[in-house]
GROMACS .gro file of C-alpha atoms in nm:
model
  306
    1TYR     CA    1  -0.009   0.000  -0.004
    2LYS     CA    2   0.285   0.244   0.089
    3MET     CA    3   0.443   0.197  -0.259
    4LYS     CA    4   0.118   0.248  -0.415
    5THR     CA    5   0.054   0.576  -0.246
    6GLU     CA    6   0.418   0.698  -0.271
    7LYS     CA    7   0.365   0.834  -0.631
    8PHE     CA    8   0.097   1.055  -0.507
    9LYS     CA    9   0.344   1.271  -0.277
   10LYS     CA   10   0.475   1.454  -0.611
   11ASN     CA   11   0.131   1.605  -0.646
   12ILE     CA   12   0.197   1.851  -0.357
   13PRO     CA   13   0.517   1.998  -0.506
   14LEU     CA   14   0.368   1.987  -0.848
   15LEU     CA   15   0.058   2.178  -0.723
   16TYR     CA   16   0.274   2.454  -0.572
   17ALA     CA   17   0.447   2.493  -0.926
   18ASN     CA   18   0.129   2.472  -1.099
   19GLN     CA   19  -0.067   2.732  -0.908
   20MET     CA   20   0.243   2.961  -0.858
   21LEU     CA   21   0.266   2.990  -1.242
   22GLY     CA   22  -0.105   2.975  -1.297
   23LYS     CA   23  -0.221   3.299  -1.143
   24ASN     CA   24  -0.296   3.637  -1.312
   25ILE     CA   25   0.007   3.876  -1.328
   26THR     CA   26  -0.145   4.144  -1.555
   27THR     CA   27  -0.377   4.284  -1.283
   28PRO     CA   28  -0.177   4.604  -1.217
   29ILE     CA   29  -0.196   4.734  -1.585
   30ILE     CA   30  -0.498   4.568  -1.732
   31ILE     CA   31  -0.721   4.882  -1.689
   32LEU     CA   32  -0.452   5.097  -1.834
   33TYR     CA   33  -0.425   4.862  -2.119
   34TYR     CA   34  -0.802   4.883  -2.198
   35LEU     CA   35  -0.783   5.272  -2.182
   36GLN     CA   36  -0.487   5.272  -2.401
   37TYR     CA   37  -0.719   5.142  -2.685
   38GLY     CA   38  -0.988   5.396  -2.623
   39LEU     CA   39  -1.217   5.189  -2.415
   40ASN     CA   40  -1.449   5.382  -2.168
   41PHE     CA   41  -1.537   5.278  -1.820
   42ALA     CA   42  -1.873   5.147  -1.912
   43GLN     CA   43  -1.707   4.905  -2.172
   44ILE     CA   44  -1.444   4.815  -1.905
   45GLY     CA   45  -1.744   4.738  -1.675
   46ILE     CA   46  -1.900   4.497  -1.939
   47ILE     CA   47  -1.566   4.327  -1.987
   48THR     CA   48  -1.548   4.257  -1.608
   49ALA     CA   49  -1.896   4.146  -1.587
   50VAL     CA   50  -1.861   3.905  -1.875
   51ALA     CA   51  -1.589   3.740  -1.681
   52GLN     CA   52  -1.782   3.723  -1.354
   53ILE     CA   53  -2.096   3.591  -1.484
   54SER     CA   54  -1.927   3.325  -1.693
   55ASN     CA   55  -1.739   3.220  -1.394
   56ALA     CA   56  -2.057   3.203  -1.178
   57VAL     CA   57  -2.245   3.014  -1.434
   58LEU     CA   58  -1.980   2.749  -1.505
   59GLU     CA   59  -1.833   2.717  -1.145
   60ILE     CA   60  -2.077   2.451  -1.049
   61PHE     CA   61  -2.057   2.259  -1.371
   62GLY     CA   62  -1.669   2.299  -1.348
   63GLY     CA   63  -1.698   2.113  -1.017
   64ILE     CA   64  -1.915   1.847  -1.183
   65PHE     CA   65  -1.656   1.817  -1.460
   66ALA     CA   66  -1.376   1.760  -1.210
   67ASP     CA   67  -1.560   1.503  -1.027
   68LEU     CA   68  -1.655   1.299  -1.337
   69TYR     CA   69  -1.333   1.348  -1.545
   70GLY     CA   70  -1.068   1.425  -1.291
   71LYS     CA   71  -0.906   1.722  -1.120
   72LYS     CA   72  -0.587   1.669  -1.355
   73LEU     CA   73  -0.789   1.716  -1.650
   74SER     CA   74  -0.954   2.028  -1.504
   75GLN     CA   75  -0.629   2.179  -1.431
   76ILE     CA   76  -0.490   2.108  -1.785
   77ILE     CA   77  -0.805   2.264  -1.938
   78TYR     CA   78  -0.778   2.556  -1.702
   79SER     CA   79  -0.427   2.636  -1.812
   80ILE     CA   80  -0.514   2.599  -2.182
   81LEU     CA   81  -0.810   2.834  -2.147
   82ARG     CA   82  -0.568   3.092  -1.976
   83MET     CA   83  -0.319   3.069  -2.253
   84VAL     CA   84  -0.590   3.141  -2.498
   85ASN     CA   85  -0.698   3.439  -2.270
   86MET     CA   86  -0.337   3.572  -2.292
   87LEU     CA   87  -0.310   3.523  -2.668
   88ILE     CA   88  -0.621   3.730  -2.737
   89LEU     CA   89  -0.521   3.994  -2.515
   90LEU     CA   90  -0.174   3.988  -2.687
   91PHE     CA   91  -0.293   4.024  -3.025
   92GLY     CA   92  -0.637   4.193  -2.979
   93ASN     CA   93  -0.695   4.556  -3.001
   94SER     CA   94  -1.074   4.619  -2.956
   95PHE     CA   95  -1.358   4.597  -2.726
   96GLY     CA   96  -1.489   4.280  -2.914
   97TRP     CA   97  -1.153   4.114  -2.868
   98PHE     CA   98  -1.127   4.201  -2.498
   99VAL     CA   99  -1.476   4.066  -2.415
  100THR     CA  100  -1.387   3.744  -2.601
  101ALA     CA  101  -1.069   3.729  -2.371
  102SER     CA  102  -1.276   3.805  -2.080
  103LEU     CA  103  -1.518   3.526  -2.165
  104PHE     CA  104  -1.238   3.264  -2.169
  105TYR     CA  105  -1.102   3.413  -1.851
  106GLY     CA  106  -1.433   3.365  -1.679
  107ILE     CA  107  -1.477   2.999  -1.828
  108ALA     CA  108  -1.127   2.925  -1.710
  109LEU     CA  109  -1.208   3.040  -1.363
  110GLY     CA  110  -1.516   2.837  -1.365
  111MET     CA  111  -1.326   2.532  -1.469
  112GLY     CA  112  -1.050   2.569  -1.209
  113SER     CA  113  -1.231   2.718  -0.915
  114GLY     CA  114  -1.167   2.493  -0.615
  115THR     CA  115  -1.003   2.215  -0.834
  116GLN     CA  116  -0.672   2.276  -0.675
  117HIS     CA  117  -0.787   2.242  -0.318
  118SER     CA  118  -0.983   1.935  -0.414
  119LEU     CA  119  -0.674   1.790  -0.561
  120LEU     CA  120  -0.472   1.871  -0.258
  121PHE     CA  121  -0.742   1.739  -0.014
  122ASP     CA  122  -0.773   1.418  -0.214
  123THR     CA  123  -0.405   1.364  -0.246
  124LEU     CA  124  -0.377   1.413   0.141
  125LYS     CA  125  -0.669   1.185   0.189
  126VAL     CA  126  -0.493   0.905  -0.014
  127LEU     CA  127  -0.168   0.977   0.194
  128GLU     CA  128  -0.373   0.944   0.512
  129LYS     CA  129  -0.294   1.295   0.612
  130GLU     CA  130  -0.633   1.486   0.547
  131GLU     CA  131  -0.602   1.646   0.889
  132GLU     CA  132  -0.316   1.859   0.762
  133HIS     CA  133  -0.533   2.015   0.480
  134LYS     CA  134  -0.584   2.357   0.636
  135LYS     CA  135  -0.214   2.374   0.705
  136HIS     CA  136  -0.109   2.294   0.355
  137ARG     CA  137  -0.385   2.507   0.205
  138GLY     CA  138  -0.254   2.819   0.384
  139ARG     CA  139   0.110   2.729   0.292
  140LEU     CA  140   0.018   2.677  -0.065
  141ARG     CA  141  -0.178   3.004  -0.096
  142PHE     CA  142   0.114   3.189   0.083
  143ALA     CA  143   0.362   3.037  -0.176
  144ILE     CA  144   0.131   3.126  -0.468
  145LYS     CA  145   0.076   3.497  -0.360
  146THR     CA  146   0.440   3.543  -0.278
  147PHE     CA  147   0.547   3.426  -0.608
  148ASN     CA  148   0.261   3.613  -0.780
  149SER     CA  149   0.359   3.937  -0.588
  150LEU     CA  150   0.719   3.903  -0.719
  151ALA     CA  151   0.602   3.862  -1.063
  152ILE     CA  152   0.363   4.139  -1.045
  153LEU     CA  153   0.649   4.374  -0.919
  154ALA     CA  154   0.813   4.410  -1.252
  155ILE     CA  155   0.492   4.413  -1.463
  156PRO     CA  156   0.416   4.765  -1.464
  157LEU     CA  157   0.788   4.857  -1.533
  158LEU     CA  158   0.788   4.619  -1.831
  159TYR     CA  159   0.426   4.775  -1.963
  160THR     CA  160   0.613   5.118  -1.991
  161TYR     CA  161   0.860   4.970  -2.219
  162HIS     CA  162   0.598   4.776  -2.424
  163ILE     CA  163   0.237   4.732  -2.352
  164LYS     CA  164   0.222   4.378  -2.484
  165ILE     CA  165   0.508   4.229  -2.276
  166PRO     CA  166   0.305   4.144  -1.967
  167PHE     CA  167   0.066   3.926  -2.191
  168LEU     CA  168   0.347   3.744  -2.350
  169ILE     CA  169   0.510   3.661  -2.013
  170GLY     CA  170   0.152   3.554  -1.882
  171PHE     CA  171   0.119   3.308  -2.167
  172VAL     CA  172   0.466   3.165  -2.095
  173PHE     CA  173   0.373   3.113  -1.737
  174TYR     CA  174   0.051   2.948  -1.826
  175PHE     CA  175   0.229   2.710  -2.078
  176ILE     CA  176   0.465   2.612  -1.813
  177ALA     CA  177   0.168   2.542  -1.555
  178PHE     CA  178   0.015   2.339  -1.838
  179ILE     CA  179   0.320   2.122  -1.876
  180VAL     CA  180   0.331   2.081  -1.489
  181ALA     CA  181  -0.027   1.967  -1.487
  182LEU     CA  182   0.055   1.687  -1.714
  183PHE     CA  183   0.249   1.520  -1.440
  184PHE     CA  184  -0.034   1.503  -1.163
  185GLU     CA  185  -0.147   1.171  -1.036
  186GLU     CA  186  -0.522   1.160  -1.022
  187PRO     CA  187  -0.596   1.035  -0.654
  188PHE     CA  188  -0.940   0.886  -0.722
  189ILE     CA  189  -1.079   0.776  -1.062
  190ILE     CA  190  -1.441   0.794  -1.077
  191GLU     CA  191  -1.646   0.565  -1.297
  192LYS     CA  192  -1.858   0.766  -1.530
  193THR     CA  193  -2.203   0.614  -1.542
  194GLU     CA  194  -2.558   0.741  -1.586
  195GLN     CA  195  -2.624   0.668  -1.216
  196LYS     CA  196  -2.308   0.832  -1.101
  197ILE     CA  197  -2.388   1.145  -1.308
  198GLN     CA  198  -2.738   1.162  -1.156
  199GLN     CA  199  -2.596   1.138  -0.809
  200VAL     CA  200  -2.375   1.426  -0.854
  201PHE     CA  201  -2.650   1.637  -0.969
  202GLN     CA  202  -2.872   1.522  -0.685
  203LYS     CA  203  -2.575   1.624  -0.434
  204ILE     CA  204  -2.579   1.977  -0.600
  205SER     CA  205  -2.950   2.016  -0.555
  206SER     CA  206  -2.944   1.885  -0.201
  207SER     CA  207  -2.645   2.131  -0.113
  208PHE     CA  208  -2.841   2.430  -0.247
  209LYS     CA  209  -3.129   2.322  -0.020
  210GLU     CA  210  -2.889   2.310   0.272
  211ILE     CA  211  -2.749   2.641   0.206
  212PHE     CA  212  -3.062   2.816   0.180
  213SER     CA  213  -3.220   2.644   0.483
  214SER     CA  214  -2.993   2.828   0.713
  215HIS     CA  215  -3.025   3.216   0.770
  216LYS     CA  216  -2.677   3.210   0.884
  217ASN     CA  217  -2.537   3.062   0.561
  218ILE     CA  218  -2.741   3.326   0.363
  219PHE     CA  219  -2.607   3.610   0.576
  220ILE     CA  220  -2.238   3.483   0.509
  221ILE     CA  221  -2.292   3.461   0.144
  222LEU     CA  222  -2.448   3.797   0.114
  223MET     CA  223  -2.171   3.946   0.319
  224GLU     CA  224  -1.895   3.792   0.113
  225SER     CA  225  -2.068   3.886  -0.203
  226ILE     CA  226  -2.082   4.264  -0.112
  227ILE     CA  227  -1.726   4.273   0.034
  228TRP     CA  228  -1.584   4.088  -0.271
  229SER     CA  229  -1.777   4.305  -0.531
  230PHE     CA  230  -1.621   4.628  -0.353
  231VAL     CA  231  -1.269   4.450  -0.333
  232LEU     CA  232  -1.286   4.359  -0.697
  233VAL     CA  233  -1.372   4.701  -0.827
  234SER     CA  234  -1.173   4.907  -0.570
  235PHE     CA  235  -0.855   4.714  -0.570
  236ASP     CA  236  -0.815   4.514  -0.888
  237TYR     CA  237  -0.918   4.795  -1.107
  238PHE     CA  238  -0.806   5.125  -0.933
  239GLN     CA  239  -0.498   5.203  -1.153
  240PRO     CA  240  -0.659   5.526  -1.292
  241LEU     CA  241  -0.712   5.636  -0.929
  242LEU     CA  242  -0.336   5.567  -0.868
  243LYS     CA  243  -0.235   5.756  -1.171
  244SER     CA  244  -0.466   6.050  -1.069
  245ILE     CA  245  -0.261   6.122  -0.754
  246GLY     CA  246   0.060   6.141  -0.947
  247LEU     CA  247   0.213   5.791  -0.907
  248SER     CA  248   0.431   5.660  -1.197
  249VAL     CA  249   0.292   5.345  -1.359
  250ALA     CA  250   0.629   5.175  -1.313
  251VAL     CA  251   0.593   5.178  -0.940
  252PHE     CA  252   0.221   5.029  -0.944
  253GLY     CA  253   0.408   4.686  -0.911
  254VAL     CA  254   0.521   4.784  -0.553
  255ILE     CA  255   0.168   4.846  -0.436
  256TYR     CA  256   0.027   4.526  -0.591
  257PHE     CA  257   0.340   4.335  -0.465
  258ALA     CA  258   0.275   4.437  -0.117
  259ALA     CA  259  -0.098   4.365  -0.131
  260LYS     CA  260  -0.053   4.014  -0.279
  261PHE     CA  261   0.219   3.927  -0.034
  262PHE     CA  262   0.019   4.027   0.268
  263GLU     CA  263  -0.290   3.848   0.126
  264GLY     CA  264  -0.074   3.525   0.106
  265LEU     CA  265   0.060   3.590   0.451
  266GLY     CA  266  -0.292   3.634   0.590
  267SER     CA  267  -0.384   3.286   0.439
  268ALA     CA  268  -0.080   3.124   0.609
  269LEU     CA  269  -0.165   3.289   0.949
  270VAL     CA  270  -0.521   3.136   0.939
  271HIS     CA  271  -0.409   2.790   1.067
  272PRO     CA  272  -0.195   2.921   1.361
  273LEU     CA  273  -0.434   3.186   1.450
  274SER     CA  274  -0.736   2.943   1.459
  275ARG     CA  275  -0.614   2.846   1.803
  276TYR     CA  276  -0.709   3.196   1.937
  277PHE     CA  277  -0.964   3.325   1.695
  278SER     CA  278  -1.323   3.162   1.644
  279ASN     CA  279  -1.489   3.187   1.289
  280ASN     CA  280  -1.700   3.491   1.402
  281LYS     CA  281  -1.375   3.679   1.519
  282PHE     CA  282  -1.221   3.605   1.186
  283LEU     CA  283  -1.528   3.745   1.004
  284PHE     CA  284  -1.529   4.049   1.216
  285LEU     CA  285  -1.160   4.104   1.155
  286ILE     CA  286  -1.216   4.065   0.779
  287VAL     CA  287  -1.492   4.333   0.776
  288LEU     CA  288  -1.287   4.567   0.982
  289LEU     CA  289  -0.976   4.533   0.745
  290VAL     CA  290  -1.172   4.580   0.430
  291SER     CA  291  -1.378   4.880   0.581
  292ALA     CA  292  -1.027   5.032   0.678
  293SER     CA  293  -0.902   4.990   0.317
  294PHE     CA  294  -1.228   5.161   0.187
  295VAL     CA  295  -1.175   5.459   0.412
  296GLY     CA  296  -0.808   5.495   0.256
  297ILE     CA  297  -0.931   5.438  -0.111
  298TYR     CA  298  -1.214   5.669  -0.097
  299SER     CA  299  -1.071   5.951   0.156
  300ASN     CA  300  -0.870   6.096  -0.165
  301ILE     CA  301  -0.582   6.189   0.063
  302GLY     CA  302  -0.289   6.111  -0.166
  303PHE     CA  303  -0.089   5.812  -0.053
  304LEU     CA  304  -0.347   5.702   0.212
  305ILE     CA  305  -0.514   5.538  -0.083
  306ILE     CA  306  -0.226   5.295  -0.095
   0.00000   0.00000   0.00000
């Protein structure tokens, strides 16, 4: 049995490599890129909405696909979709092209959402170490965000040399992530039968019923939706705001580097802090920190935005 499970150990370092390379690095300049081609903020809003809607619609079906056809294949498809997304942004120069790129981005997110954590959990389960999932998940997120923040650090500077360079680098990263995904070992092979497919859909239906039967669950979902909506618009797309206070595009990377690094650090701290913090205290802390950031962003007092 030990010899059979030994091969699954490689999934963990491979997952680190795959996820470190498979994250977005063009966030600090993407709005400036759209503006460069004459798009207005209404069009940029549509582009963002296309990604979010396609992600939301396909997220459940992405999970079904992963359950029926394997997490390895899901990660491979995710990398391919992100490569297509980068290629369209690299060669595209109009609203239509950018909407198409956003659609591929949303589909990729829907396909890949949660798959990496499922692959991690299933691997740990095969290794009989599933109790270490929270610890490994925090470390994985810290590694991803640290690498992503280092990559992001140089992107705005490279953008000032040529606006297409970030998307070329993004394509290379996703291509390497695709190669890495080919070497995953699938922890559990699921037999694809009509009965199994029906069972999957029944589980989804019962899950929705369970979620909406609890007022507490609904409250948490609404709270997260509101907070994430503001975070998405205020942080991921506030490059024009940074530019308006006189910051050079080349230094945007420093701001995003710090944010991504601390995001990863926060994930790594969840496991050790869970000894002292209840879930309710964590939620209160999240709301407090996000509220403080909103005060900084919307106060319009120069560097307080950062």
